[in-house]
Short mmCIF file of C-alpha atoms and ligand atoms in Angstrom, two decimals:
data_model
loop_
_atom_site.label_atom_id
_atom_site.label_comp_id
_atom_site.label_asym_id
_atom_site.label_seq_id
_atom_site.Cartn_x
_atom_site.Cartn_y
_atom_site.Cartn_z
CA UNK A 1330 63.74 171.67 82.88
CA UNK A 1331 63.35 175.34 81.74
CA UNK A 1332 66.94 176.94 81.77
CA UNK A 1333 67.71 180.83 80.01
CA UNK A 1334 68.40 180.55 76.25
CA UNK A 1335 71.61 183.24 76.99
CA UNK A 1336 72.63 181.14 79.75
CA UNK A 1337 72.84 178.17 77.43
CA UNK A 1338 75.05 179.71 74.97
CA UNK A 1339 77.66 180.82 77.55
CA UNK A 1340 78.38 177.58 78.42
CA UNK A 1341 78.46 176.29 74.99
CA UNK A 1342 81.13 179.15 74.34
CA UNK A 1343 83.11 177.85 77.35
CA UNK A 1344 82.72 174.18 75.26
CA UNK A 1345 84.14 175.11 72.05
CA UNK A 1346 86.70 176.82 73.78
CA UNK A 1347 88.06 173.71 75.61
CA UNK A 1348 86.97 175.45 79.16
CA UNK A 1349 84.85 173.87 80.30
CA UNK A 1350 84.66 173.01 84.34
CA UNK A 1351 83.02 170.16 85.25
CA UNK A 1352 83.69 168.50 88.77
CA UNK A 1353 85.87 165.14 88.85
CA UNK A 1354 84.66 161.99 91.04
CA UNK A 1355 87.95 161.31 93.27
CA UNK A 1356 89.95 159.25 91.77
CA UNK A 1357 92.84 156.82 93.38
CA UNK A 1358 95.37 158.26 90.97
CA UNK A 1359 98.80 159.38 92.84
CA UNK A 1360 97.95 162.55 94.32
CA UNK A 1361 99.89 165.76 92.34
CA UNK A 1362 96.84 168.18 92.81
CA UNK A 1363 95.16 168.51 96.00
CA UNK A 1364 96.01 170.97 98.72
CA UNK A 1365 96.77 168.70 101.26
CA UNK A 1366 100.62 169.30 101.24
CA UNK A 1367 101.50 167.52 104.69
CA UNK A 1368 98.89 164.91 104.35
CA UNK A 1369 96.72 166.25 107.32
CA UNK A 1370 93.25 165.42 105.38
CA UNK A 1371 93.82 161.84 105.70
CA UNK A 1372 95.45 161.88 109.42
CA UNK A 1373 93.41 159.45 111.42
CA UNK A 1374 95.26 161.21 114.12
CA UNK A 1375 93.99 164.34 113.75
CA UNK A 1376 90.74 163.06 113.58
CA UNK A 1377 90.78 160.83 116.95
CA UNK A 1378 92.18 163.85 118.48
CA UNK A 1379 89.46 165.88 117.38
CA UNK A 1380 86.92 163.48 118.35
CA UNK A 1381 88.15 162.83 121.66
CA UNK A 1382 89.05 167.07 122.01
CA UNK A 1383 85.10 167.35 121.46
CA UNK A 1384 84.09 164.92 123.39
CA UNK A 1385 86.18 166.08 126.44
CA UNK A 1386 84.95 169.34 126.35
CA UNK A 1387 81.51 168.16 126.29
CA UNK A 1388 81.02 169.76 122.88
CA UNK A 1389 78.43 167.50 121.19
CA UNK A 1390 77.35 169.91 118.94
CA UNK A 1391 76.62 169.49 114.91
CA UNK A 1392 76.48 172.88 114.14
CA UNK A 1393 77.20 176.57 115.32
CA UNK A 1394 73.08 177.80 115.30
CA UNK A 1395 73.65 181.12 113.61
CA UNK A 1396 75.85 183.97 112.97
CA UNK A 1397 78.70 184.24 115.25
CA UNK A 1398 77.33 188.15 116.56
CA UNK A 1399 73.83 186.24 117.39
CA UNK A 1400 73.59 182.72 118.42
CA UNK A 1401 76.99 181.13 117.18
CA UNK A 1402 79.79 182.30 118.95
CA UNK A 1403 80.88 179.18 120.79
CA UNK A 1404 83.59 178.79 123.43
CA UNK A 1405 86.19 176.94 120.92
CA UNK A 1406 85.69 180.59 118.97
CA UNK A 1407 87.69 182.28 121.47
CA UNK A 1408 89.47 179.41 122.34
CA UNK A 1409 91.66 179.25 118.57
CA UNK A 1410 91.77 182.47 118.20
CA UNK A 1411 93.67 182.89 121.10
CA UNK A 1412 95.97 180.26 120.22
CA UNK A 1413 96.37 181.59 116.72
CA UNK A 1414 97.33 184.48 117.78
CA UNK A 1415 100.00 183.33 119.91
CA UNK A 1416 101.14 181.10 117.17
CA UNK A 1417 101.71 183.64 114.85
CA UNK A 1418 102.90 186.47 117.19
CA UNK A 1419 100.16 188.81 116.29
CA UNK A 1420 97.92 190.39 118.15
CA UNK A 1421 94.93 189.11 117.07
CA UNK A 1422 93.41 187.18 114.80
CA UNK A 1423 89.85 186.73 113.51
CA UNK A 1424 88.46 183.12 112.10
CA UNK A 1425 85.88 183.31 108.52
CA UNK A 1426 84.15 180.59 107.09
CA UNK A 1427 86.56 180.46 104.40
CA UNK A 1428 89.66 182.35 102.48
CA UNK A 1429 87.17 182.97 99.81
CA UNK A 1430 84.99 184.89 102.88
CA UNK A 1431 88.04 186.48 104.56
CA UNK A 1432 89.14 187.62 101.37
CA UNK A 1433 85.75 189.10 100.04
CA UNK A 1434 85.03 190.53 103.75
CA UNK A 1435 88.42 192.06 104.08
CA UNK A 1436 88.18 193.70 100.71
CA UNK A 1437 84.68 194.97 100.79
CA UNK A 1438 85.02 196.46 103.93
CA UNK A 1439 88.50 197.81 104.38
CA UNK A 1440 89.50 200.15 101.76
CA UNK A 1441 87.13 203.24 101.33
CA UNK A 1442 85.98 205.57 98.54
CA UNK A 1443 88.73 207.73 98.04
CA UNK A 1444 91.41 205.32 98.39
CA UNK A 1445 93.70 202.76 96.27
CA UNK A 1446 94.27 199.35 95.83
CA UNK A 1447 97.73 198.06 94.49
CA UNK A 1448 97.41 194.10 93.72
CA UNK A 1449 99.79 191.91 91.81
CA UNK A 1450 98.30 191.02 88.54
CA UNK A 1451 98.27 187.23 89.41
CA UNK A 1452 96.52 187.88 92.66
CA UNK A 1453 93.60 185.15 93.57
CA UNK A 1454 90.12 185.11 92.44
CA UNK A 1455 89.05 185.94 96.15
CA UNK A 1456 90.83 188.55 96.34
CA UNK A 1457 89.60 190.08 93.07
CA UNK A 1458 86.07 189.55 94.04
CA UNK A 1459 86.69 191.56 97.01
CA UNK A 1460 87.99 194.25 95.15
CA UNK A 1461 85.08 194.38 92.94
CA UNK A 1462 82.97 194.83 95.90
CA UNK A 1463 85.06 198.05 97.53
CA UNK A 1464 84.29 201.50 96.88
CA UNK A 1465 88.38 201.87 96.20
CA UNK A 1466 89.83 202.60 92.80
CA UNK A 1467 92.21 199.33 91.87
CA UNK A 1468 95.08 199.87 89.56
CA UNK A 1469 97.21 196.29 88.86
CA UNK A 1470 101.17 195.77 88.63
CA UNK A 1471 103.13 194.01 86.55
CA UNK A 1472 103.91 190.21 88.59
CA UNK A 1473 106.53 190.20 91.54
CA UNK A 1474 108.03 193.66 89.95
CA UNK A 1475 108.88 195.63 92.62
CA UNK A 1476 109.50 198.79 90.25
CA UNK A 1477 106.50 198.75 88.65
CA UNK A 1478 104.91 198.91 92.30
CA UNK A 1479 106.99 201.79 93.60
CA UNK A 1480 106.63 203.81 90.45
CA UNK A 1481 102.37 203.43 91.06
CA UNK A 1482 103.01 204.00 95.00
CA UNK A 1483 104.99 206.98 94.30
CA UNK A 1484 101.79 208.60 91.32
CA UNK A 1485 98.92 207.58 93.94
CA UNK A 1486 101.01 208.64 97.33
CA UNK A 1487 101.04 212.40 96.03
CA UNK A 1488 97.45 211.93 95.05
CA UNK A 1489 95.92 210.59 98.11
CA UNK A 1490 97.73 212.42 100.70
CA UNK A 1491 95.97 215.55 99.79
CA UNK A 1492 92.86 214.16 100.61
CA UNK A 1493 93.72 211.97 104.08
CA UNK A 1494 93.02 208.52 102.00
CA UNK A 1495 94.82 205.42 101.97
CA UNK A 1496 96.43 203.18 99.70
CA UNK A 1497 96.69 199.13 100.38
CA UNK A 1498 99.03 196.92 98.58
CA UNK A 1499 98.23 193.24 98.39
CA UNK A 1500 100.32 190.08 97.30
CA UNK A 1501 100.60 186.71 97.95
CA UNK A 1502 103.48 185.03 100.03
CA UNK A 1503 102.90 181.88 97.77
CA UNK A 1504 101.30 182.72 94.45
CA UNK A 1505 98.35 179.97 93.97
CA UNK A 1506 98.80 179.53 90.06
CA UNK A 1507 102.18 180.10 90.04
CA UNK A 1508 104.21 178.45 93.03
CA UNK A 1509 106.42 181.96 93.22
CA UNK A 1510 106.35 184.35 96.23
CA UNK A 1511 107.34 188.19 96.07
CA UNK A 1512 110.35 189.70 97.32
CA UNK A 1513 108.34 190.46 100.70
CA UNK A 1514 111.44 192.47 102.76
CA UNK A 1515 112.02 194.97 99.27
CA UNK A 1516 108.16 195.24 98.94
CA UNK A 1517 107.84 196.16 102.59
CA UNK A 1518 110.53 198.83 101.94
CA UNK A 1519 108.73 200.90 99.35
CA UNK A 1520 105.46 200.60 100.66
CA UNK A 1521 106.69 201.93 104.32
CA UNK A 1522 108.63 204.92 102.43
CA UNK A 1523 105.32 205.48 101.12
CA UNK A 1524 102.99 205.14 103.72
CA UNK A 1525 101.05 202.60 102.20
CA UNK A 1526 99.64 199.03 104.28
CA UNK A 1527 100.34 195.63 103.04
CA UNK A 1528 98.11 192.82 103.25
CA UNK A 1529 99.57 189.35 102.20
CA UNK A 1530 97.70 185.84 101.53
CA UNK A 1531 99.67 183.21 103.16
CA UNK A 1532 97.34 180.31 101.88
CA UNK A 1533 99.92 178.09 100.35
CA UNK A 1534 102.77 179.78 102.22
CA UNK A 1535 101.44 178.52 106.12
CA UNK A 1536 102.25 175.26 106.62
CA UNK A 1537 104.48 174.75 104.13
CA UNK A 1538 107.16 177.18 105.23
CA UNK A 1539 105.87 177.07 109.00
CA UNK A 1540 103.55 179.33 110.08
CA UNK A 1541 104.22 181.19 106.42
CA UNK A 1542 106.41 183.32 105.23
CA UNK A 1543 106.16 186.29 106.82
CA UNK A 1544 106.72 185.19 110.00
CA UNK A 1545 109.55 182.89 108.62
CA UNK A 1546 111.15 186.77 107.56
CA UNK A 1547 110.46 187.86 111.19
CA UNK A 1548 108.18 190.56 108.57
CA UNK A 1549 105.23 190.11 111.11
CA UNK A 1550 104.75 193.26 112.32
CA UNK A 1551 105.50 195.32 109.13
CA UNK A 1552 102.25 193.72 107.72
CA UNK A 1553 98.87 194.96 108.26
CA UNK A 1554 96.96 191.90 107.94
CA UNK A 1555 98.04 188.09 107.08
CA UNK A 1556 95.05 186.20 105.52
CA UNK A 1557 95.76 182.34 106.29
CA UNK A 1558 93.62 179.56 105.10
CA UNK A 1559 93.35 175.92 107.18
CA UNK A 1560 92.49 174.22 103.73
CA UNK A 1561 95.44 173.94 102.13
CA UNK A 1562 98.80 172.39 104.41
CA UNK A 1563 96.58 172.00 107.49
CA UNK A 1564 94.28 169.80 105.84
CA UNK A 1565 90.79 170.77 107.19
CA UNK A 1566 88.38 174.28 106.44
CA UNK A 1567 88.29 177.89 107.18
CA UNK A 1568 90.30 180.91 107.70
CA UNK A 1569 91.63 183.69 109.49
CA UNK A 1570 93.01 187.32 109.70
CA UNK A 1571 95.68 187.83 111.20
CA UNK A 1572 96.60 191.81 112.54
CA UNK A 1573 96.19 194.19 115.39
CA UNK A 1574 92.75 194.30 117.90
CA UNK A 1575 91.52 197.46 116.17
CA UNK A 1576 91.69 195.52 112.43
CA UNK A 1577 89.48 192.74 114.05
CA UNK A 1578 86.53 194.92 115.66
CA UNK A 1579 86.77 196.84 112.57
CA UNK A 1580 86.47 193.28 110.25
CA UNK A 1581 83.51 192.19 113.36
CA UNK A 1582 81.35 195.33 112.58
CA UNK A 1583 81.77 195.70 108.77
CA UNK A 1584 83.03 192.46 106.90
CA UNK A 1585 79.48 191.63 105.70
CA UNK A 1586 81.17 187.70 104.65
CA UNK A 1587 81.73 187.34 108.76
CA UNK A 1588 78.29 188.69 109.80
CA UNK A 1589 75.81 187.45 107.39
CA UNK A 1590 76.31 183.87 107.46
CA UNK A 1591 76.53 180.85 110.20
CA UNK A 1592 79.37 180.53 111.75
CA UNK A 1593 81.95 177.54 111.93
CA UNK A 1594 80.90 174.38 113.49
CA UNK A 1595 82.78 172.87 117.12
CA UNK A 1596 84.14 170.47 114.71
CA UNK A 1597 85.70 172.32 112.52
CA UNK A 1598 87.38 174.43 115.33
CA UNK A 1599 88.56 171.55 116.94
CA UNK A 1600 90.26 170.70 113.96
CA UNK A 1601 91.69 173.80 113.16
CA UNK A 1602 93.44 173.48 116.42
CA UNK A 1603 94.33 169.92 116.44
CA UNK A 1604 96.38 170.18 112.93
CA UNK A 1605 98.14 173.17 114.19
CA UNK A 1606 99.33 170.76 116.99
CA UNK A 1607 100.36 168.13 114.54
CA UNK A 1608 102.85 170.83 112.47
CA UNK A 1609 106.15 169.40 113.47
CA UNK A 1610 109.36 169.46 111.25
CA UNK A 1611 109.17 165.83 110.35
CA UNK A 1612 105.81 166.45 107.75
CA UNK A 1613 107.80 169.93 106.51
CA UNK A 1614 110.76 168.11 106.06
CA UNK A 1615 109.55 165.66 103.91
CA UNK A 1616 107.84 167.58 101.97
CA UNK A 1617 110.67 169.81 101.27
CA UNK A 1618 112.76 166.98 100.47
CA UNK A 1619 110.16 166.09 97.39
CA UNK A 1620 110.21 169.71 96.29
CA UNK A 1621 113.93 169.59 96.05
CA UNK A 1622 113.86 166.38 94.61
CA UNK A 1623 111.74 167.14 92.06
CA UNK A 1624 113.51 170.44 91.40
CA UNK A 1625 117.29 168.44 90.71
CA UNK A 1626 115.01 166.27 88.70
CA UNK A 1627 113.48 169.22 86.19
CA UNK A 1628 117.11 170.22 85.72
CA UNK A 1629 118.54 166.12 85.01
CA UNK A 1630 115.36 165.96 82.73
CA UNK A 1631 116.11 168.71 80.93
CA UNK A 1632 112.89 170.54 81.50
CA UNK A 1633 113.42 173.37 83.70
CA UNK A 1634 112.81 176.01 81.30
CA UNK A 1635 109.30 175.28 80.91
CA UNK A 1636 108.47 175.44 84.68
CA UNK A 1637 108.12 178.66 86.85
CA UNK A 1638 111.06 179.04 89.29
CA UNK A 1639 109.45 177.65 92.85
CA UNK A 1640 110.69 176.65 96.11
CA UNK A 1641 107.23 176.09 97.06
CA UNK A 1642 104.69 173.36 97.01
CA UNK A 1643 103.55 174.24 93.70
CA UNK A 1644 105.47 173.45 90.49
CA UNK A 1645 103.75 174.75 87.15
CA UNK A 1646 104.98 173.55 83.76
CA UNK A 1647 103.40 176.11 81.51
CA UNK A 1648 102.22 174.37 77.99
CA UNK A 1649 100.38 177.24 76.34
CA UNK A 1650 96.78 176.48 74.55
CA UNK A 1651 93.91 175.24 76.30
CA UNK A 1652 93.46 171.96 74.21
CA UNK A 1653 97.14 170.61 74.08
CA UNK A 1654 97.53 171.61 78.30
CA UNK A 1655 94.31 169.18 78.34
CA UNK A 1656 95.89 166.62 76.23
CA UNK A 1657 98.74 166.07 78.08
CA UNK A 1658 97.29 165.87 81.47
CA UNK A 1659 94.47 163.23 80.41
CA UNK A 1660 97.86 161.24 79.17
CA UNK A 1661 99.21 161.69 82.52
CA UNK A 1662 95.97 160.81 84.15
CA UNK A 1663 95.65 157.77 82.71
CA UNK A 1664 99.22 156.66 83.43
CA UNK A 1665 97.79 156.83 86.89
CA UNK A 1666 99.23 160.53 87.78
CA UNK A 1667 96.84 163.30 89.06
CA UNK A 1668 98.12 166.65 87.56
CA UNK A 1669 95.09 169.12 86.88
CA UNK A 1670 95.10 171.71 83.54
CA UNK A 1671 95.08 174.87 84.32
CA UNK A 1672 93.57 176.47 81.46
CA UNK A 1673 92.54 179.94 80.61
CA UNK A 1674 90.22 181.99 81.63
CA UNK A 1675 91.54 180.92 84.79
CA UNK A 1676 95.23 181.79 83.67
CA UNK A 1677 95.89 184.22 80.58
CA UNK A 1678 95.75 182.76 77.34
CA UNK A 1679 99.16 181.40 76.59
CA UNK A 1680 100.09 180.28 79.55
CA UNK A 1681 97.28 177.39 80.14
CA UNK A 1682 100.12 174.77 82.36
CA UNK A 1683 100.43 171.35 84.24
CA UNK A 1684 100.06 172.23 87.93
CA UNK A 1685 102.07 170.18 89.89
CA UNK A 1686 100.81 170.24 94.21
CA UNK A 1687 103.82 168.08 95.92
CA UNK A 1688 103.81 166.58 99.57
CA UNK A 1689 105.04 165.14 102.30
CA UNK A 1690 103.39 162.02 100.95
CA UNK A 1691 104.35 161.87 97.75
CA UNK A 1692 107.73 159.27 97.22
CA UNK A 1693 110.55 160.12 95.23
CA UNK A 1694 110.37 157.06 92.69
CA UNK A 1695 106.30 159.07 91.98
CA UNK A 1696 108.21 162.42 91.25
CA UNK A 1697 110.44 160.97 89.43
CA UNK A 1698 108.41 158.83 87.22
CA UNK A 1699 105.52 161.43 87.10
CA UNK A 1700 108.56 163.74 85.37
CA UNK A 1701 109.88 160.70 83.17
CA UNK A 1702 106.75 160.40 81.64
CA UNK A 1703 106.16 164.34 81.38
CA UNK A 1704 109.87 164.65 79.12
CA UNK A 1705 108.50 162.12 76.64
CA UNK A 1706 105.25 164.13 75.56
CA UNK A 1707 107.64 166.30 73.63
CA UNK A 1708 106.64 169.18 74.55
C1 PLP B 1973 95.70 182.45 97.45
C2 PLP B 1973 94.37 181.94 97.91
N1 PLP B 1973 93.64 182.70 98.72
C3 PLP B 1973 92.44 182.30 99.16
C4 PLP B 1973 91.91 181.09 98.77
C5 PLP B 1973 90.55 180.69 99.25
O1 PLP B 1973 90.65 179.86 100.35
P1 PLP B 1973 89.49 178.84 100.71
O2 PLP B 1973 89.68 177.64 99.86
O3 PLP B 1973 89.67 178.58 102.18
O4 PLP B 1973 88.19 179.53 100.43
C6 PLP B 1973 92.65 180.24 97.96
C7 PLP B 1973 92.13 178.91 97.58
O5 PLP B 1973 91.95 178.54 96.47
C8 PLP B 1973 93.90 180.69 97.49
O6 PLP B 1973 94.63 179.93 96.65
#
């Protein structure tokens, strides 16, 4: 079939680079890479509840019929946001299709012409895109350094107060690639001194340190807006923002991600709302347990300088080069061990690593072993 000549060589560039994405078949290796921290995904008991949820409601619906300000604003709609809202003491909260669309809404929308956008250098693709898409001027600081921020808040606070703009500061609570979160209550500091408005992506943080970690540092109402996804620790799809009434009708009539496109099934509602009623601290507990298990063994192991400090979910070993990062996880593949690459461009060259995804599933004698066999690839 006829496919663009330029088109061709990119992806031959990506080849001979070792960069290649192709997509996996699931495998029944011992899970160290999905998202599914608490095991929700495979919860038969999530989905009976759902099922029966649905069925008692008389919801027998397959899909949503169109965009949520036309034909696809169903009952459950209201229904979780209200309940998200009280769950994570905020005023209100709007649900997207996805983080990638509440990101790229939020972004696109939010911060005007005129104004500035402070993000973390290691912030996620989404949130990049979105940026891309805004009228804003961007400028990037150094990783979790707090002076680096203050230093740009203090240039661009003198700047834009002359001319009535704004200037938005965004982070992650739990940084995707990295496992590391921010210091939020210092970052909070500086950015109130300088009138700026956070915005922090709690997608690996919520579930995993309850409803994330802002609200864990009672930070909740220092934020502007929480962006929380449902497909990581709650196991099923979507998203929403989290912040005041005004933030949502603003999001309603502008996020072009939440108008132009169908909205979420019943289904996927109802299981948005039945996982949030199956977080209890048994799952969390466990799943805590592995990550400090797995911590004490880094340390016994001997190979704690090569990971990035955690006390998330998320454990990266960091290899550097895209070819030997590859190597060693198709050894640790087929030892029967699912740890993914992470190679650049998706991380700077350098710092291509092992990502290690623990959870409440996972048993100790797998972490350990899984590390055992990680010490003797010399790295
Ligand atoms: C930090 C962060 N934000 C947003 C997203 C996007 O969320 P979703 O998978 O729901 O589109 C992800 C997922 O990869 C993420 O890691």
């Amino acid at each position: 079939m006829i496919f663009p000549k330029k088109l061709e060589q990119k992806l031959k560039l990506r080849e001979e680079n070792e960069a290649l994405r192709t997509l996996d078949s699931k495998n029944e290796l011992v899970d160290f890479s999905s998202n599914d921290y608490l095991g929700f995904t495979k919860s038969e008991l999530i989905f009976d509840k759902t099922h029966q949820f649905l069925i008692e409601k008389n919801f027998k619906l397959n899909g949503a019929t169109g965009s949520r300000l036309l034909t696809g604003n169903h009952l459950l709609y209201s229904e979780v946001e209200v309940f998200l809202a009280d769950f994570h003491n905020t005023e209100s909260t709007l649900v997207f299709n996805s983080g990638y669309d509440a990101n790229i809404g939020f972004f696109a929308s939010v911060p005007q012409r005129g104004d500035v956008i402070l993000y973390d250098e290691f912030i996620h693709a989404s949130i990049r895109d979105g940026i891309q898409l805004s009228n804003a001027k961007a400028y990037k600081f150094q990783h979790n350094t707090i002076e680096e921020l203050e230093k740009l808040l203090i240039r661009h606070s003198e700047l834009v107060s002359e001319s009535h703009s704004n200037i938005y500061v965004v982070t992650e609570s739990v940084f995707s690639m990295d496992g590391d979160s921010p210091d939020l209550a210092a970052m909070i500091e500086i950015i109130k001194k300088n009138n700026a408005y956070l915005i922090v992506d709690e997608a690996h943080a919520m579930g995993v340190f309850g409803a994330g970690l802002v609200q864990k540092l009672n930070l909740e109402n220092e934020v502007f807006a929480r962006i929380i996804t449902f497909g990581k620790a709650l196991g099923c799809h979507g998203a929403a923002i989290l912040g005041s009434k005004k933030l949502t009708r603003y999001l309603v009539n502008f996020a072009r991600s939440f108008i132009y496109t169908t909205g979420l099934s019943p289904h996927s509602l109802a299981t948005i709302k039945t996982s949030y009623e199956q977080l209890d601290d048994d799952s969390t507990d466990k799943l805590h347990q592995n990550i400090h298990h797995f911590k004490s063994e880094i340390e016994r192991l001997e190979l704690k300088n090569l990971f990035i400090e955690s006390n998330s979910a998320i454990h990266c070993c960091v290899i550097s080069g895209n070819t030997k990062t590859k190597n060693i996880a198709n050894q640790l593949q087929q030892n029967g061990f699912n740890i993914k690459p992470i190679l650049s461009p998706t991380v700077t060259e350098g710092k291509e690593r092992l990502r290690f995804c623990l959870h409440s599933y996972n048993s100790t004698q797998e972490i350990t072993q899984v590390l055992e066999n990680l010490a003797t690839f010399a790295i």
